[in-house]
mmCIF file of C-alpha atoms in Angstrom:
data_model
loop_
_atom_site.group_PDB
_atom_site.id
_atom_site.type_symbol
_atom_site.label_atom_id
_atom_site.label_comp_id
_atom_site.label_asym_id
_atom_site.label_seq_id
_atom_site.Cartn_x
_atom_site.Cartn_y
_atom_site.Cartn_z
ATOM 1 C CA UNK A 177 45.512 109.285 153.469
ATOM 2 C CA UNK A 178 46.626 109.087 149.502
ATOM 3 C CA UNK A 179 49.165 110.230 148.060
ATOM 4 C CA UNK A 180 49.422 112.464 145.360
ATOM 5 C CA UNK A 181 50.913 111.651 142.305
ATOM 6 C CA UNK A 182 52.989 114.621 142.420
ATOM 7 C CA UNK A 183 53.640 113.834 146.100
ATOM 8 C CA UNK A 184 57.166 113.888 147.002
ATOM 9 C CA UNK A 185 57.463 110.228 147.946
ATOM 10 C CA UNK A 186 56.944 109.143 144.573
ATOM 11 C CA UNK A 187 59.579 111.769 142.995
ATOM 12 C CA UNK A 188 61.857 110.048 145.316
ATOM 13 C CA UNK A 189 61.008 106.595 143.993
ATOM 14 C CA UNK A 190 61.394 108.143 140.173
ATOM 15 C CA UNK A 191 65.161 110.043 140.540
ATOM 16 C CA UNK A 192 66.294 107.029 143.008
ATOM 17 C CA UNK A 193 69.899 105.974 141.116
ATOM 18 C CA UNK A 194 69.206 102.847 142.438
ATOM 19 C CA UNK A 195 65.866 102.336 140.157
ATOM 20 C CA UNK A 196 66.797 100.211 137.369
ATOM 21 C CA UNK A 197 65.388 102.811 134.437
ATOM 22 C CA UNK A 198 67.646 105.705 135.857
ATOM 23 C CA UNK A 199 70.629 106.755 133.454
ATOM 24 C CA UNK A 200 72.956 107.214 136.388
ATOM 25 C CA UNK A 201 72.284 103.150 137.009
ATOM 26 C CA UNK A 202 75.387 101.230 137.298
ATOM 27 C CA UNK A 203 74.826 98.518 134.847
ATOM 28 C CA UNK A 204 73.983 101.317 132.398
ATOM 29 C CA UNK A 205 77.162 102.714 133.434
ATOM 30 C CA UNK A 206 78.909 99.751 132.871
ATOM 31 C CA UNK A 207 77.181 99.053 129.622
ATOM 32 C CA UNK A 208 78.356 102.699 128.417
ATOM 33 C CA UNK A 209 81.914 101.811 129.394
ATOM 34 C CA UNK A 210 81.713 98.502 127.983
ATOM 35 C CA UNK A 211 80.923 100.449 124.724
ATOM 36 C CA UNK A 212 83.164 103.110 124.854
ATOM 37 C CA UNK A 213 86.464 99.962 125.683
ATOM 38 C CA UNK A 214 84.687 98.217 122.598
ATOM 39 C CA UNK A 215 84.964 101.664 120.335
ATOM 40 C CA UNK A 216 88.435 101.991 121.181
ATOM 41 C CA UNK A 217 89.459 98.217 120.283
ATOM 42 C CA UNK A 218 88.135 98.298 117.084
ATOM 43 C CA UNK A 219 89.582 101.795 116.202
ATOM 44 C CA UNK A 220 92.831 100.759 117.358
ATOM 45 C CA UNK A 221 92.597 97.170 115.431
ATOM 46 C CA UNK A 222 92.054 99.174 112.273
ATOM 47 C CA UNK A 223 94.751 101.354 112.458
ATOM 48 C CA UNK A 224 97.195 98.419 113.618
ATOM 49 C CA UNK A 225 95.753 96.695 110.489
ATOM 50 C CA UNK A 226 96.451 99.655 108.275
ATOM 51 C CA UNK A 227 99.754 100.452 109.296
ATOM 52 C CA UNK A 228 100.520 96.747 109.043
ATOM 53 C CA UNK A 229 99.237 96.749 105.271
ATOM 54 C CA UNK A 230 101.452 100.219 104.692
ATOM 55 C CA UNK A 231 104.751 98.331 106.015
ATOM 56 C CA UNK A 232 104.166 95.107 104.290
ATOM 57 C CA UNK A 233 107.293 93.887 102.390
ATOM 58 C CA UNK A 234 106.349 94.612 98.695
ATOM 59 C CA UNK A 235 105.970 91.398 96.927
ATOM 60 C CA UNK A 236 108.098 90.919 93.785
ATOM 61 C CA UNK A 237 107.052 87.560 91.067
ATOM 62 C CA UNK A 238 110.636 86.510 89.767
ATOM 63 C CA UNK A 239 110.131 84.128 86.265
ATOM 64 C CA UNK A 240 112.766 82.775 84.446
ATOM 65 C CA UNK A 241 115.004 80.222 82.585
ATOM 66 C CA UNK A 242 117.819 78.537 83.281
ATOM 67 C CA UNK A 243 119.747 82.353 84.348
ATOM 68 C CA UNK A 244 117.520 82.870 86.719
ATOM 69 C CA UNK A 245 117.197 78.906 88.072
ATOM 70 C CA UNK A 246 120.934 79.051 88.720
ATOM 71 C CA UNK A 247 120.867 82.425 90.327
ATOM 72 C CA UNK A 248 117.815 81.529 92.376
ATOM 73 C CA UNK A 249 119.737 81.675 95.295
ATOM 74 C CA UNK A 250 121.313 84.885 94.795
ATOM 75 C CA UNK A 251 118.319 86.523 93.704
ATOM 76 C CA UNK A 252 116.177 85.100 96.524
ATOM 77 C CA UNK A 253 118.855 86.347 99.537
ATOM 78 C CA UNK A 254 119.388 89.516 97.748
ATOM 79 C CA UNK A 255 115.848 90.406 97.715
ATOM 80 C CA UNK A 256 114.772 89.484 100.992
ATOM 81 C CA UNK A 257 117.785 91.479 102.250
ATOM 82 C CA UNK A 258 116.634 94.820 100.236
ATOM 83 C CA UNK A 259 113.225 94.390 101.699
ATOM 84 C CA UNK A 260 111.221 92.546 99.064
ATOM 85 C CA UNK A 261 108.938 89.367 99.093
ATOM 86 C CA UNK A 262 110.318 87.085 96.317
ATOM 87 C CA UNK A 263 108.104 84.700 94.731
ATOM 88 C CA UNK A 264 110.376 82.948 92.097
ATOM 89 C CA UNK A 265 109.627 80.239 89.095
ATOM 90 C CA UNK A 266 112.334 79.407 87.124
ATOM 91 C CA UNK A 267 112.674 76.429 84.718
ATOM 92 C CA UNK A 268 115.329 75.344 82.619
ATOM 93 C CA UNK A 269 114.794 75.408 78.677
ATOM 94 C CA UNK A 270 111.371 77.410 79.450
ATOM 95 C CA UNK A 271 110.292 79.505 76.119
ATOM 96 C CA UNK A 272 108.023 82.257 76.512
ATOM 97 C CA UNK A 273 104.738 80.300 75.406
ATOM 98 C CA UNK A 274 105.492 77.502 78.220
ATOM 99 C CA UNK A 275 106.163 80.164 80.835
ATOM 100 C CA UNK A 276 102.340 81.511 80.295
ATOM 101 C CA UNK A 277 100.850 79.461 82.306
ATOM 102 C CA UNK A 278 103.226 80.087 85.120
ATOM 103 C CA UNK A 279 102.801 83.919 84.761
ATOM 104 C CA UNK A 280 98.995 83.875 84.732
ATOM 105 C CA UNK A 281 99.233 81.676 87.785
ATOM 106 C CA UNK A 282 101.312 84.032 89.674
ATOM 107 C CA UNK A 283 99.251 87.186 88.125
ATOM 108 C CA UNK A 284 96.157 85.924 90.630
ATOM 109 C CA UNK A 285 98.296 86.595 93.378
ATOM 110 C CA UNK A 286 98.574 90.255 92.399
ATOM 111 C CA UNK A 287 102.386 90.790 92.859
ATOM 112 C CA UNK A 288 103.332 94.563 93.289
ATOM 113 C CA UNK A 289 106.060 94.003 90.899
ATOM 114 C CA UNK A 290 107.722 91.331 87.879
ATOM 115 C CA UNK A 291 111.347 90.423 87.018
ATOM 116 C CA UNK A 292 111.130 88.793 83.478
ATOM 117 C CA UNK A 293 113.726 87.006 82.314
ATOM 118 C CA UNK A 294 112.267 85.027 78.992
ATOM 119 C CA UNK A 295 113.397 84.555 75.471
ATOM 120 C CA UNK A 296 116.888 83.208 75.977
ATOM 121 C CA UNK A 297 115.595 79.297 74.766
ATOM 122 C CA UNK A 298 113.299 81.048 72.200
ATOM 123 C CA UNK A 299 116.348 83.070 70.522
ATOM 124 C CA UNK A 300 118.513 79.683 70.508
ATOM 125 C CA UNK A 301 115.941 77.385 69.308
ATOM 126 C CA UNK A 302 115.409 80.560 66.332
ATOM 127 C CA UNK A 303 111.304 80.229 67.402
ATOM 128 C CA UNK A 304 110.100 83.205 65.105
ATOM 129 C CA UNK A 305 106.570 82.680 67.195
ATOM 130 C CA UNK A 306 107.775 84.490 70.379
ATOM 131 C CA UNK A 307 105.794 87.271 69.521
ATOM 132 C CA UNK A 308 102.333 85.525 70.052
ATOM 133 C CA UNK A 309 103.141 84.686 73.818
ATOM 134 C CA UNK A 310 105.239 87.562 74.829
ATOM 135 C CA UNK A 311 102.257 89.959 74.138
ATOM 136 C CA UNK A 312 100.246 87.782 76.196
ATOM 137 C CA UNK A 313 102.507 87.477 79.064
ATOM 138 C CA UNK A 314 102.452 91.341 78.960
ATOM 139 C CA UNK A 315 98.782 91.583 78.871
ATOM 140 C CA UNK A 316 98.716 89.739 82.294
ATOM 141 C CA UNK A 317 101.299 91.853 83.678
ATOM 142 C CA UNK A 318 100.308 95.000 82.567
ATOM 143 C CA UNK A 319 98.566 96.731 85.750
ATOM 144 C CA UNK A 320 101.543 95.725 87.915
ATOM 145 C CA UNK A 321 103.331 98.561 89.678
ATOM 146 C CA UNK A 322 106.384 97.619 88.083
ATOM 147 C CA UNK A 323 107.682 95.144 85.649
ATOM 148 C CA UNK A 324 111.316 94.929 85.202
ATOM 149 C CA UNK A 325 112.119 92.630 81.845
ATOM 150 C CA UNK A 326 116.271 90.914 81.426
ATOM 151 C CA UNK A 327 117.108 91.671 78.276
ATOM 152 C CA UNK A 328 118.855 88.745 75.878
ATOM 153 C CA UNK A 329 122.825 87.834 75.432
ATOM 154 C CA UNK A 330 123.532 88.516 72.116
ATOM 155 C CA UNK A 331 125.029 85.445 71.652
ATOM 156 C CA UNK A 332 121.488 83.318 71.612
ATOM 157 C CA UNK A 333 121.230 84.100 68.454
ATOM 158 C CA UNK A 334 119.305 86.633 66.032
ATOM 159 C CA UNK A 335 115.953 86.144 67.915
ATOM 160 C CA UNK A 336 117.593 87.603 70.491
ATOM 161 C CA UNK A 337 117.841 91.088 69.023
ATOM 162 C CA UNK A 338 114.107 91.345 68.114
ATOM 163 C CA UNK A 339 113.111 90.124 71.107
ATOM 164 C CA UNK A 340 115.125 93.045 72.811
ATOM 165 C CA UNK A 341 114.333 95.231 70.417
ATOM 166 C CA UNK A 342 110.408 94.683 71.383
ATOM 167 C CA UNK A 343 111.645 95.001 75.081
ATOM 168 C CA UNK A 344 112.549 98.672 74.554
ATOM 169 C CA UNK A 345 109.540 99.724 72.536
ATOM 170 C CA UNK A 346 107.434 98.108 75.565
ATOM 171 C CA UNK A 347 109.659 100.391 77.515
ATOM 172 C CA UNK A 348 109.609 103.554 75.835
ATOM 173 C CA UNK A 349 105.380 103.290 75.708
ATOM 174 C CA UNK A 350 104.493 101.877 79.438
ATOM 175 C CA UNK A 351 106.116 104.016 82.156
ATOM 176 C CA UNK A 352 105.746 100.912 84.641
ATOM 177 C CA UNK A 353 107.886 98.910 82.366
ATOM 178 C CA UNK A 354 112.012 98.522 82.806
ATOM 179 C CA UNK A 355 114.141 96.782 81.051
ATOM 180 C CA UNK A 356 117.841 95.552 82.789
ATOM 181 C CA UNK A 357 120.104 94.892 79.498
ATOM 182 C CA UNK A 358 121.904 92.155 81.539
ATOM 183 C CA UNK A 359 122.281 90.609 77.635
ATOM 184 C CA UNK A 360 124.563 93.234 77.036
ATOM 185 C CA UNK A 361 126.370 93.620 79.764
ATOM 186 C CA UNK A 362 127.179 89.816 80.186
ATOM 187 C CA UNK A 363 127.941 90.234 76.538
ATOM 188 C CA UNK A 364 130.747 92.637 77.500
ATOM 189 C CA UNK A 365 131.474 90.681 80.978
ATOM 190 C CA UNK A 366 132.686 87.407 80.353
ATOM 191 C CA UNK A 367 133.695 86.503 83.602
ATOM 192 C CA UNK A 368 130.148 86.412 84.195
ATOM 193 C CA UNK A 369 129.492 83.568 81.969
ATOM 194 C CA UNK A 370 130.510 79.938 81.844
ATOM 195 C CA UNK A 371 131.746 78.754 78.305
ATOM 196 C CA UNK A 372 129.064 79.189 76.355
ATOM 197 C CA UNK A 373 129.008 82.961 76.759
ATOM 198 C CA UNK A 374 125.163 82.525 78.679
ATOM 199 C CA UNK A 375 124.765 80.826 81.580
ATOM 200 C CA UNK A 376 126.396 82.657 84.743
ATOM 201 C CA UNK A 377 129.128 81.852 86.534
ATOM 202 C CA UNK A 378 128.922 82.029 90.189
ATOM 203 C CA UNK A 379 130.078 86.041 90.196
ATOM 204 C CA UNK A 380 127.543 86.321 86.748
ATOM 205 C CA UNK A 381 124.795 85.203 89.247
ATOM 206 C CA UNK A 382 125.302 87.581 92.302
ATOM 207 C CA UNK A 383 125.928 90.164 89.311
ATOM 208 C CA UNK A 384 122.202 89.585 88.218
ATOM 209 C CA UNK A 385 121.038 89.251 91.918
ATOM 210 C CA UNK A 386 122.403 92.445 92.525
ATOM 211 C CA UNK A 387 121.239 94.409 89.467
ATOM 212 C CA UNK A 388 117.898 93.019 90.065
ATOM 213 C CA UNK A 389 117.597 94.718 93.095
ATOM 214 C CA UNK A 390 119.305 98.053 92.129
ATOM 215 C CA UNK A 391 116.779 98.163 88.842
ATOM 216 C CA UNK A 392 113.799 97.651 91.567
ATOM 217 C CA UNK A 393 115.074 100.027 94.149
ATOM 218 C CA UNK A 394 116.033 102.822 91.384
ATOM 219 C CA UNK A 395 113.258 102.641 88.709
ATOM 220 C CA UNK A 396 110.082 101.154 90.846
#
């Protein structure tokens, strides 16, 4: 005798869990929670990668002369200490125009923040070109969150005071830009500076560490 195909041996055979099409299969089971475990990873790996971006140490390009190569020490351990991620160049006798290279370089790493401290060599070697590079450097700095430029002793020379004097106006017209008159305030310190009324002495340089960080902390 046939069957029927409405007979109910063959509705049996169609809702049996055990048939490999039926939703209530467990290898489709398996495949759902396979899925759903997969879902979850990835969420969470996105949010572990976003909160790790949100608590990364905020990065900080340190460039310099001489100052800042004999307070690299101080700078470096003070920074790390308040939380930041120094990167720091410093060379001896640098002028502005030979430090360009060295800031563009750094400006591809996208730093969140700058510590400038330029002009000394160009105020003491009276190089009335300092203009030229110094808006460059700027225009590679520009879009930082926050660039913090050392103003110049005094004592370099007459330079000096237009080159601080363009520090301020930079200040007054970019509200991401800072300027830490350490020129003046070694100026009135001397025990911060070795004979020549420039270079810092060892309590000069942990002086300049230290303001470094309080200028960052306070204005950035």
């Amino acid at each position: 005798m046939h069957q029927k195909a409405g007979a109910p041996g063959m509705a049996r055979t169609l809702a049996d869990p055990r048939h490999p099409g039926h939703a209530g299969h467990p290898s489709a089971r398996r495949k759902r929670r396979l899925i759903l475990v997969a879902a979850v990873v990835i969420l969470g790996l996105g949010t572990w990668l976003g909160v790790r971006e949100l608590t990364s140490p905020p990065t900080v390009a340190v460039v310099g002369d001489s100052i800042t190569a004999l307070s690299q020490q101080s700078i470096a351990t003070s920074l790390a200490q308040a939380g930041y991620q120094p990167t720091i160049q410093a060379v001896p006798g640098v002028k502005l125009g030979q430090a360009e290279p060295t800031i563009r370089r750094l400006a591809q790493q996208d730093p969140d923040d700058w510590i400038i401290e330029l002009g000394t060599d160009d105020a003491g070697a009276g190089n009335a070109l300092w203009p030229q590079p110094f808006l460059a450097e700027w225009q590679l700095v520009r879009l930082s969150r926050c660039v913090i430029y050392v103003s110049v002793s005094p004592h370099a020379g007459p330079v000096a005071d237009q080159i601080n004097t363009a520090l301020a106006a930079l200040a007054r017209a970019h509200a991401n830009v800072h300027v830490l008159d350490w020129g003046q305030l070694e100026y009135i310190n001397p025990g911060w500076t070795i004979w020549d009324t420039i270079h810092p002495t060892s309590a000069g340089q942990a002086e300049l560490a230290a303001l470094e960080v309080q200028t960052l902390r306070r204005d950035c």
